[in-house]
Coordinates of C-alpha atoms in Angstrom, one line a residue:
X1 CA 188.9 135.3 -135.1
X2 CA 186.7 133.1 -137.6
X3 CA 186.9 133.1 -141.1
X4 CA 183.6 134.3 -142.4
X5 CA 182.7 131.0 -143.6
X6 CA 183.0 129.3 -140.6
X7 CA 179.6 127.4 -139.5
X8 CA 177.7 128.5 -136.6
X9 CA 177.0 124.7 -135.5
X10 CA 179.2 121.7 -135.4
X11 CA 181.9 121.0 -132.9
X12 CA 183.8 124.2 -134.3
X13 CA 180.6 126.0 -133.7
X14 CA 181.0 127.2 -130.2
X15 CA 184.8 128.8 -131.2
X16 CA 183.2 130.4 -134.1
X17 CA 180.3 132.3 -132.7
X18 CA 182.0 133.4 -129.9
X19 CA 184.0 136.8 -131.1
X20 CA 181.3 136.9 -133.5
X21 CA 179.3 137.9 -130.3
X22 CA 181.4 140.1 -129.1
X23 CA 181.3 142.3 -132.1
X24 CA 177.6 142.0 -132.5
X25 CA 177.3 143.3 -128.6
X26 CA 180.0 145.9 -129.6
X27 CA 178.7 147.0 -132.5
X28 CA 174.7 147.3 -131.0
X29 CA 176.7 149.0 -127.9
X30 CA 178.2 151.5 -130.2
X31 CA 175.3 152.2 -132.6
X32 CA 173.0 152.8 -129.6
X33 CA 175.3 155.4 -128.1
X34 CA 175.6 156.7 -131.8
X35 CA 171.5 157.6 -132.1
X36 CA 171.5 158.4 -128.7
X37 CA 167.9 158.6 -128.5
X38 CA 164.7 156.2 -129.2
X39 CA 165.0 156.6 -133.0
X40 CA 167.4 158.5 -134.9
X41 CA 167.1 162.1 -135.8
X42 CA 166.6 164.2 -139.1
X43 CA 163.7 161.6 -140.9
X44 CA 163.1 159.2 -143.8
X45 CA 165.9 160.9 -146.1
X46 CA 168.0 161.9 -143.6
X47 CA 168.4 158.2 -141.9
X48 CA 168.2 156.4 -145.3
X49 CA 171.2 158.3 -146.5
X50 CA 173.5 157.5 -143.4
X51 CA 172.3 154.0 -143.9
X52 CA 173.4 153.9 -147.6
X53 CA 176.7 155.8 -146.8
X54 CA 177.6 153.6 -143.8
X55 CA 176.8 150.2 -145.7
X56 CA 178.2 151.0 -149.1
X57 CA 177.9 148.2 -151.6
X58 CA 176.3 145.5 -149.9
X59 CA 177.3 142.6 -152.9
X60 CA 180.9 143.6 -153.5
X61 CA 183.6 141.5 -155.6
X62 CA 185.3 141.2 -152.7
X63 CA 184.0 140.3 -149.3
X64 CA 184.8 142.5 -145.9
X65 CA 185.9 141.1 -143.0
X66 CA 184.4 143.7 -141.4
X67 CA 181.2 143.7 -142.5
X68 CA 179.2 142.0 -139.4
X69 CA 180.8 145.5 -137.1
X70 CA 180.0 147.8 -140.2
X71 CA 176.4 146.6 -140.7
X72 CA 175.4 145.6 -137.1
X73 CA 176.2 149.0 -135.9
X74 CA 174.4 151.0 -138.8
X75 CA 171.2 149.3 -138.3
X76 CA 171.5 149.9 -134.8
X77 CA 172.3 153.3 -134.7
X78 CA 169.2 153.8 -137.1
X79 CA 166.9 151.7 -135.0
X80 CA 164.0 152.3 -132.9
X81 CA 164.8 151.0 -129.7
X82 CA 161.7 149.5 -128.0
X83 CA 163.6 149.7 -124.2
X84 CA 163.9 153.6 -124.5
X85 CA 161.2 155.2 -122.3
X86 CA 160.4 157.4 -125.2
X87 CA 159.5 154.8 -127.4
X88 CA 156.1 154.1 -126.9
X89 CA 154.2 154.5 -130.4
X90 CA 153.3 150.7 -130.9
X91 CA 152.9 147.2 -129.8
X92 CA 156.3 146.5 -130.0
X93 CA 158.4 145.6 -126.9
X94 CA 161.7 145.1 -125.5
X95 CA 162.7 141.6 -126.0
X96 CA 163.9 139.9 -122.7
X97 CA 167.9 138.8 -122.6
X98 CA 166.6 135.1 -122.3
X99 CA 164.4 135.2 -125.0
X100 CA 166.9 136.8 -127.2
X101 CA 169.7 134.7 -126.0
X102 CA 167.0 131.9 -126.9
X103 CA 166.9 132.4 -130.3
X104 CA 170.4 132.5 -131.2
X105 CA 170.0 128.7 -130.3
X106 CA 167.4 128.5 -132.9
X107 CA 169.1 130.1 -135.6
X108 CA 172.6 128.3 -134.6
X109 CA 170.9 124.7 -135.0
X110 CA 168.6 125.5 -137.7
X111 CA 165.7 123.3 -137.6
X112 CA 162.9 123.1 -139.6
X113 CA 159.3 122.4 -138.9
X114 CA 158.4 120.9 -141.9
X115 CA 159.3 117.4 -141.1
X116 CA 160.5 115.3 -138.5
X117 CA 163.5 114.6 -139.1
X118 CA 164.2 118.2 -139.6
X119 CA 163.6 118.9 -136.2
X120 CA 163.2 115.7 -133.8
X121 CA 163.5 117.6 -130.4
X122 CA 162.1 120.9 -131.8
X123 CA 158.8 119.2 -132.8
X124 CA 158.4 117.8 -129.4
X125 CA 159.0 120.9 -127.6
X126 CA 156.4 123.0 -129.7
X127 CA 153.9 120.3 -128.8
X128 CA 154.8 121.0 -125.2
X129 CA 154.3 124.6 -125.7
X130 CA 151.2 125.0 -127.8
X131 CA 149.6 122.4 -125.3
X132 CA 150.5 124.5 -122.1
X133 CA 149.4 127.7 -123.8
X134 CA 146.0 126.5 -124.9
X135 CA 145.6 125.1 -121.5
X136 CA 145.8 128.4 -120.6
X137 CA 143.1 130.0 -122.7
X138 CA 140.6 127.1 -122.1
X139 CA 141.9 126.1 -118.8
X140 CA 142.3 122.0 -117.5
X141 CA 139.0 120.7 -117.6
X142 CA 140.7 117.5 -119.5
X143 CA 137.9 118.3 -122.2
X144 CA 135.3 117.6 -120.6
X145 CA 131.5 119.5 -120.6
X146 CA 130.1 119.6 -117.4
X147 CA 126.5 119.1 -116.1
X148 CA 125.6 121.3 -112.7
X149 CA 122.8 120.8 -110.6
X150 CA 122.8 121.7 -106.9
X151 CA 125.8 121.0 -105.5
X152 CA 127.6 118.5 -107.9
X153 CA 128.9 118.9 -111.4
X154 CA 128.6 115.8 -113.5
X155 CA 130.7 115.2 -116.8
X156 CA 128.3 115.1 -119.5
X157 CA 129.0 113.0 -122.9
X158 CA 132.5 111.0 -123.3
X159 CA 135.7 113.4 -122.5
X160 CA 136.6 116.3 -125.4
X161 CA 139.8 116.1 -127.2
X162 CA 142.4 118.4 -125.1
X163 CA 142.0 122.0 -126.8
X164 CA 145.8 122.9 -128.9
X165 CA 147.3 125.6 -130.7
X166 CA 149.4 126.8 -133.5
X167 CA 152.6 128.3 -133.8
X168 CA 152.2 131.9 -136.1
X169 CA 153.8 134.7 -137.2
X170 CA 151.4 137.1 -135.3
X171 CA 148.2 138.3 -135.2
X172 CA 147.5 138.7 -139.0
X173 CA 148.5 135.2 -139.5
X174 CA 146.4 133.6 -136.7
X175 CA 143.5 135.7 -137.5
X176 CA 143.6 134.3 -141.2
X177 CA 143.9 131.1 -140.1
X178 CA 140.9 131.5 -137.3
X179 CA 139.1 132.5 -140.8
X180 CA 140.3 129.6 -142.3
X181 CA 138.9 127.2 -139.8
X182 CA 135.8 129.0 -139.7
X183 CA 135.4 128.5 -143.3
X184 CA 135.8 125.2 -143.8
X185 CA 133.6 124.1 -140.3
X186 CA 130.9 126.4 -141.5
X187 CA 130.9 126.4 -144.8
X188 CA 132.4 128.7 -147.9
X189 CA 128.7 130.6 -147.2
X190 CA 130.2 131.8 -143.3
X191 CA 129.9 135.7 -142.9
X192 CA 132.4 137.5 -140.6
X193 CA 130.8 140.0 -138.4
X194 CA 133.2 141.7 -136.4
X195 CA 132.9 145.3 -134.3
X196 CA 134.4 149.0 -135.9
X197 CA 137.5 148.3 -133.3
X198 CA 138.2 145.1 -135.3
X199 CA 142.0 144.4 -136.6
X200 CA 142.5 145.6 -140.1
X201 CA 143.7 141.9 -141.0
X202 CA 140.4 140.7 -139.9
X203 CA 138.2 141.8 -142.6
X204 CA 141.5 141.6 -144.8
X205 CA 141.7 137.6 -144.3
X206 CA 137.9 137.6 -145.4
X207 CA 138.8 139.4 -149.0
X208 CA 141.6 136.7 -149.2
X209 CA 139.7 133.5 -148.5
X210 CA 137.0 134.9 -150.9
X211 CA 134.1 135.4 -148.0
X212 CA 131.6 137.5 -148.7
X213 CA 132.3 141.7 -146.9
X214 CA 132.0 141.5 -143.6
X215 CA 128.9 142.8 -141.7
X216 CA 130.8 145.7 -139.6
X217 CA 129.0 146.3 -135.9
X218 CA 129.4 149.7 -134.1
X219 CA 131.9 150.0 -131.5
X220 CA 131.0 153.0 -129.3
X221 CA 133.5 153.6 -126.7
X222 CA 135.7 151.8 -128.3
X223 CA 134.0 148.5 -127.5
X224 CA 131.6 146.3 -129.9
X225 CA 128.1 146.7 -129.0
X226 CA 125.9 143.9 -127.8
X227 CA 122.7 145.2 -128.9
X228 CA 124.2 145.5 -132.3
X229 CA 125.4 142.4 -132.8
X230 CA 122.3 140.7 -131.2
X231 CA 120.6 142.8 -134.0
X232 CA 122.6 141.9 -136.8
X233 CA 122.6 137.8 -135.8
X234 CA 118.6 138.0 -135.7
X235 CA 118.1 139.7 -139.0
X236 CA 121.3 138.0 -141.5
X237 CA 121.5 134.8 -142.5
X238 CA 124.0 132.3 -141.3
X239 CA 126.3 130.6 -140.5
X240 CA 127.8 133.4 -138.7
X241 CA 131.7 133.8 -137.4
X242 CA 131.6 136.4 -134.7
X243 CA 135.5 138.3 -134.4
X244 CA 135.4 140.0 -131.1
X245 CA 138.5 141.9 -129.7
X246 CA 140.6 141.3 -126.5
X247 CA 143.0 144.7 -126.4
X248 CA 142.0 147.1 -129.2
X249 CA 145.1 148.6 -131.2
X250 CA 144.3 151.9 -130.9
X251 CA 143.4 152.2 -126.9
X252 CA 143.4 148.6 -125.8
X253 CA 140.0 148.2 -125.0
X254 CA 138.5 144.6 -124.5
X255 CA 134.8 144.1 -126.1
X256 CA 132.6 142.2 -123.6
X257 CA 133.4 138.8 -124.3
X258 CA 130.6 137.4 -121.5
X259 CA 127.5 139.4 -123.3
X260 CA 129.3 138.4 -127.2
X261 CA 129.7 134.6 -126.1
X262 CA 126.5 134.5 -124.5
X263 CA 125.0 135.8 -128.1
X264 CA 126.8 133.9 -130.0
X265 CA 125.6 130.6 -128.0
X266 CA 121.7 131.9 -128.5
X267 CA 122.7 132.4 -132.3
X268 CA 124.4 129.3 -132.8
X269 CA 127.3 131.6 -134.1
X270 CA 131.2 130.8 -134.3
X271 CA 133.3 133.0 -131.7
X272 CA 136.8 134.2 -132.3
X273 CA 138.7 136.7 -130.1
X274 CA 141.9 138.4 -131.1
X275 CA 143.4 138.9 -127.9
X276 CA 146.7 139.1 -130.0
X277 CA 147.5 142.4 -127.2
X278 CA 145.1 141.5 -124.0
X279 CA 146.2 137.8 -124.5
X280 CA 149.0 138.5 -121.7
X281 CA 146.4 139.4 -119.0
X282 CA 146.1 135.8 -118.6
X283 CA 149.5 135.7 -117.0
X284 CA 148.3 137.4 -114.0
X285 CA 146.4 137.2 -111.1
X286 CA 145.1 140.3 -110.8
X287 CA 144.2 141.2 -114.4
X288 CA 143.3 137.9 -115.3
X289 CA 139.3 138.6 -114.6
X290 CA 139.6 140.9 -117.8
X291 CA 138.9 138.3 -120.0
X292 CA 136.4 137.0 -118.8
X293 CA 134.6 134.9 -121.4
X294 CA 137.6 134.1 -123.5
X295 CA 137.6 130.5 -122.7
X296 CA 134.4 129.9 -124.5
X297 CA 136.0 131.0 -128.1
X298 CA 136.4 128.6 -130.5
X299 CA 139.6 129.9 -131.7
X300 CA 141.8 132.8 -130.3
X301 CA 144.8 135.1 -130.9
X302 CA 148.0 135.7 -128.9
X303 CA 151.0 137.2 -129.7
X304 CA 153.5 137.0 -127.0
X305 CA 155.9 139.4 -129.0
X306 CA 153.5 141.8 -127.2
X307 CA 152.7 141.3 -123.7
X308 CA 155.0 138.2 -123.6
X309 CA 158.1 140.0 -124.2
X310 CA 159.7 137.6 -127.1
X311 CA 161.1 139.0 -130.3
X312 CA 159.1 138.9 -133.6
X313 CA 157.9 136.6 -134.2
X314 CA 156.0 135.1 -131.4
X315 CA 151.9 134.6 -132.3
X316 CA 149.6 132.0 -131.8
X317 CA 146.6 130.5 -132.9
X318 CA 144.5 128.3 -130.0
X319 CA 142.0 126.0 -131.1
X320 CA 139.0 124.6 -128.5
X321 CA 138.5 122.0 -130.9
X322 CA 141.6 120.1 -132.5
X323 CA 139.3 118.5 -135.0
X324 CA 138.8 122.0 -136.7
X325 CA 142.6 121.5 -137.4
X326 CA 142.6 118.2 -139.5
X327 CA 141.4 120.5 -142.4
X328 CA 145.0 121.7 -142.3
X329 CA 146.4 118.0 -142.8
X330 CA 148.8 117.9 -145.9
X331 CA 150.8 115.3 -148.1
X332 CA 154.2 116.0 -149.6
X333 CA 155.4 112.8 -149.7
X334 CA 159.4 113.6 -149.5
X335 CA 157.8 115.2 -146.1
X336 CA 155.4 113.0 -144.5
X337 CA 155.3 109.8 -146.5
X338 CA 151.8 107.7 -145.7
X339 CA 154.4 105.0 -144.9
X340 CA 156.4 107.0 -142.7
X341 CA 153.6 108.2 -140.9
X342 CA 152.1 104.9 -140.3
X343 CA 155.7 103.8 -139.2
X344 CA 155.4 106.4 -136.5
X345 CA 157.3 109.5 -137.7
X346 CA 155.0 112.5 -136.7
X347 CA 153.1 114.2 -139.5
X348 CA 153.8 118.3 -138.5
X349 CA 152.7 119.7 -142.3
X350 CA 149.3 120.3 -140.6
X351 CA 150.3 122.6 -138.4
X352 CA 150.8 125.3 -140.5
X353 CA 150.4 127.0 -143.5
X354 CA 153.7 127.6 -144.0
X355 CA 156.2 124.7 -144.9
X356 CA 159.9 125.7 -144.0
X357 CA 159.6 127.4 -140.5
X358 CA 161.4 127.7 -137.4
X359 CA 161.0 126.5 -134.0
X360 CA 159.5 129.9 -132.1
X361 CA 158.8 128.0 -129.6
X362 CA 162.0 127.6 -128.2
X363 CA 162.4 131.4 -127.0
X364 CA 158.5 131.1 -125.8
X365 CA 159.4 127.7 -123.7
X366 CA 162.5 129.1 -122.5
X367 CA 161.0 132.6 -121.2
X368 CA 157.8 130.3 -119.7
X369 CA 160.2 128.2 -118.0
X370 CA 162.4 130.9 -116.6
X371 CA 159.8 133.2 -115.3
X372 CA 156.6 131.2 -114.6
X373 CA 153.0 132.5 -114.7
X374 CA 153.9 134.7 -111.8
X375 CA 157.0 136.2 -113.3
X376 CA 155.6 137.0 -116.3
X377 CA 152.2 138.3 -114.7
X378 CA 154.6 141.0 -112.8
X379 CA 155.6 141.5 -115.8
X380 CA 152.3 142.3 -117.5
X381 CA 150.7 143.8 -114.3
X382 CA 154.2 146.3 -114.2
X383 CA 152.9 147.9 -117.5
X384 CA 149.6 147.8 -116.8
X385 CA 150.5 149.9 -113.7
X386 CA 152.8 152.4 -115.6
X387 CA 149.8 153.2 -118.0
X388 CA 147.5 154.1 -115.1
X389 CA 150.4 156.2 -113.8
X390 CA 150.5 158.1 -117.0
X391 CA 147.1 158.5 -117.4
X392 CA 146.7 160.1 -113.6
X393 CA 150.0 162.6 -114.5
X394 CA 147.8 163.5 -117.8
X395 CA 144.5 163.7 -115.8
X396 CA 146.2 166.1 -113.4
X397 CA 147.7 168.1 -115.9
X398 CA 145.5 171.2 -116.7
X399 CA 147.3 171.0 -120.2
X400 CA 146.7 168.1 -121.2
X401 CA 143.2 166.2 -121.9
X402 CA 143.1 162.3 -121.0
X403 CA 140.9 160.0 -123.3
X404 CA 139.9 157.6 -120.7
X405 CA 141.4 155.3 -118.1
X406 CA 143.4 152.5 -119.9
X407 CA 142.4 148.9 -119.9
X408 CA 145.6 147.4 -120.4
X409 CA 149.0 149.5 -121.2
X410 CA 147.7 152.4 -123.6
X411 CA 146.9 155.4 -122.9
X412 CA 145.0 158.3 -125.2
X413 CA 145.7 161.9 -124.5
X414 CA 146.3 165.7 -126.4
X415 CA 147.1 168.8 -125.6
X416 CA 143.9 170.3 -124.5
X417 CA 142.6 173.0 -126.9
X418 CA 144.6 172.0 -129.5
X419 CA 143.8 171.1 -132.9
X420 CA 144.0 167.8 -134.7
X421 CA 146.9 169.3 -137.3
X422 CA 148.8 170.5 -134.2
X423 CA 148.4 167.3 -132.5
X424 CA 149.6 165.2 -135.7
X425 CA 152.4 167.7 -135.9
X426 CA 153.7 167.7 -132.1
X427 CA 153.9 163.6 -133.6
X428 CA 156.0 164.5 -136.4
X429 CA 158.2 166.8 -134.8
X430 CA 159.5 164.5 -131.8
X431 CA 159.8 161.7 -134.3
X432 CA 162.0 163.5 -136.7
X433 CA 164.1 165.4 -133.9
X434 CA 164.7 161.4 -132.5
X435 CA 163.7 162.3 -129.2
X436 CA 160.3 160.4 -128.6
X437 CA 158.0 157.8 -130.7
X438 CA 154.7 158.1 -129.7
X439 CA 151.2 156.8 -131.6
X440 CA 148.7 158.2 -133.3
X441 CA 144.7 157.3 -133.1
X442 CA 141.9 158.8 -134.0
X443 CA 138.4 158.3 -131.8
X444 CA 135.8 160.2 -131.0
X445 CA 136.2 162.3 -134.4
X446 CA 139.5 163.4 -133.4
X447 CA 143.1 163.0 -133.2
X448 CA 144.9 161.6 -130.0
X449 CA 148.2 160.8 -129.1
X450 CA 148.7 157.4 -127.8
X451 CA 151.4 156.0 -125.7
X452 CA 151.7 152.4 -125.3
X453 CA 154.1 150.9 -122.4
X454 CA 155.5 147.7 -123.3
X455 CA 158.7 148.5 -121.2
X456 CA 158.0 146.4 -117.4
X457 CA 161.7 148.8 -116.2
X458 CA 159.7 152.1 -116.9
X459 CA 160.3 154.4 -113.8
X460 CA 157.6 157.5 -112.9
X461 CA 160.3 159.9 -113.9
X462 CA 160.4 158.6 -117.2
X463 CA 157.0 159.4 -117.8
X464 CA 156.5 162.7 -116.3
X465 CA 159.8 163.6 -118.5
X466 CA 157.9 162.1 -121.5
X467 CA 154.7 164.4 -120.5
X468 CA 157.0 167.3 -120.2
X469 CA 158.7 166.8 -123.6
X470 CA 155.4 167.0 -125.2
X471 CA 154.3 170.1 -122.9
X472 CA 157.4 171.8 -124.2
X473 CA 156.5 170.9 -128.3
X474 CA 153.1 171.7 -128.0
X475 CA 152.7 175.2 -130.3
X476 CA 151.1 177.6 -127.5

């Protein structure tokens, strides 16, 4: 066994983490079968006080050997585990094993993005990354606009930089930093107008960079209206940065990003899309016609620690234009000296906000490597199937009342004829009983229960069980 100082890297690395494992896998094995459910039962109080009891004094005098056991298995036996069928409440999925397995290499080699020498290899390989994912969003067209007329397309102008992207910690953070960029192309004077469906951190990053409230368009159906936003361009001033959304958080619905670019383009407006959840639509064939329209953003969100299967944290931030991320650029000289740079050593300050940070993009690389567009489309188009199987078992259910057909992997329903306390409480009860987490949104002036599948291993029976529970905690 290793001494609890022992180093995770290093030649003696290897021999140290290794039982180290093998108690973490123990100890997440044993907790699991301890909860034995998708959260653990009897609430707030109930879990906080087994947590307490089960940790004791977390900064004692003297250390315990068998701490890593003693703690690993608590937190997991008090977890909500996103692989349970019955945990469905939120965008938050199941990591995959190589992911996970991944990022143990990143925390056992440590680097840094702050500076090259920090992270040499690491730097490269986000490079890699950010470059194939923005590729993605904007496609290949090697930057170039194109000219047609009859049967030929014709570059037009000298060839574009190649769009890129940032590394973030999620959607909040990319969405600020879309803000950001917004800001200082347009000017401090830019006004957000974004639909009802927005993100909460949308109009959030506004009130933080100090831009003016946001003009707020209606979203009926869930999805931001064209005619409102045409509306609202015509009469207010400008500049104007348009948020539209690609996978609402409350039922996943994507706002029609042909009708808002195209409005945008007439307006002379700045487009953003947070496609932090419909993002992973772009992974497959069949689904990929959803976002339609999201490769004439300037900026937009992913987060592949939603339909990318990574663990937090796993966002991004692509950029059309690179030159909208110079304003970024940043001198600390024990960092990236002006000599250094000009000797070669590359500059990464300016891509992020943050200073110390590590290399996400090793899990990302790794999981795009190891599954390709077509493995992780199944992937995507495996949820996105589930969903519409729930939704038909609700629709066909006299007892239940479905919202709508889901876009992506949520779906809105309630007991029919029930009331919006009851609903909230059917909620409440399952989560503090540990024996289902589902959501909660409100739409239509009322209260619905949403389930959202992030789990690609979810069988049919699983989710007619999970329709049953509900039928059986549903007051008559």
């Amino acid at each position: 066994m290793s001494t609890p100082a022992s180093l995770a890297s290093g030649p003696e690395g290897p021999h140290a983490l290794r039982p180290l494992l093998d108690t973490v896998l123990d100890a997440l094995n044993e907790g699991a079968q301890a909860r034995g459910g998708p959260l653990p039962a009897g609430g707030p109080q109930a879990v906080a006080a087994r947590m307490r009891a089960a940790v004791g004094d977390v900064l004692p005098d003297e250390g315990d050997p068998d701490a890593l056991h003693t703690v690993v298995r608590a937190l997991a036996e008090a977890a909500a585990d996103p692989v349970d069928p019955f945990c469905t409440a939120h965008l938050h999925c199941p990591p995959l094993a190589v992911a996970t397995a991944a990022d143990l290499a990143v925390s056992t080699l440590n680097p840094s993005l702050d500076s090259w020498d920090q992270a040499p290899g690491a730097s490269e390989l986000e490079a890699l990354v950010t470059a194939a994912l923005a590729r993605e969003v904007f496609g290949d067209s090697g930057g170039l606009r194109r000219e047609t007329s009859g049967a030929t397309t014709a570059p037009v102008g000298p060839p574009q930089p190649l769009p890129s992207a940032l590394i973030t910690t999620g959607g909040t953070e990319s969405n600020q930093l879309a803000l950001l960029l917004a800001r200082e192309a347009c000017g401090a004077g830019v006004r957000l107008v974004h639909g009802a469906n927005a993100h909460h951190s949308l109009p959030r990053a506004a009130w933080l960079l100090g831009l003016a409230e946001p003009v707020v368009v209606p979203a009926p159906a869930g999805a931001l209206d064209p005619a409102a936003l045409d509306e609202a361009l015509t009469e207010l001033p400008g500049p104007h940065l348009v948020a539209a959304t690609a996978g609402t958080t409350d039922a996943g619905i994507i706002d029609p990003l042909p009708e808002i670019a195209a409005l945008c383009a007439a307006h002379g407006a700045r487009l953003h899309v947070d496609a932090a959840y419909g993002g992973g639509l772009l992974f497959s064939d069949r689904y990929r016609d959803r976002l339609s329209g999201l490769d004439t953003a300037d900026t937009v969100t992913l987060d592949l620690h939603k339909l990318g299967w990574q663990p937090v944290a796993a966002g991004l931030l692509a950029v059309r234009d690179p030159g909208d991320l110079t304003v970024l650029h940043h001198r600390a000289d024990y960092l990236n000296a002006d000599d250094d740079t000009d000797a070669g050593l590359p500059d990464l300050l300016g891509r992020s906000l943050r200073t110390s940070r590590r290399p996400d993009a090793l899990k990302i690389a790794v999981t795009l490597k190891t599954l390709g567009r077509s493995g992780l489309g199944r992937l995507v188009e495996r949820v996105c199937d589930s969903a519409r199987e729930f939704a038909a078992l609700v629709d066909d259910h006299p007892g239940f009342e479905l919202h709508d057909r889901p876009t992506l992997s949520t779906v809105l329903f309630r007991p029919a004829h029930a009331t919006d306390d009851a609903v909230a409480a059917v909620r409440r009860r399952l989560l503090t009983e540990g024996r289902a987490v589902l959501g909660r949104a409100r739409t239509d002036g009322r209260l619905w229960l949403k389930v959202t599948l992030l789990n690609p291993v979810t069988r049919p029976d699983d989710l007619a069980a999970l329709l049953k529970l509900v039928e059986g905690n549903t007051p008559g």
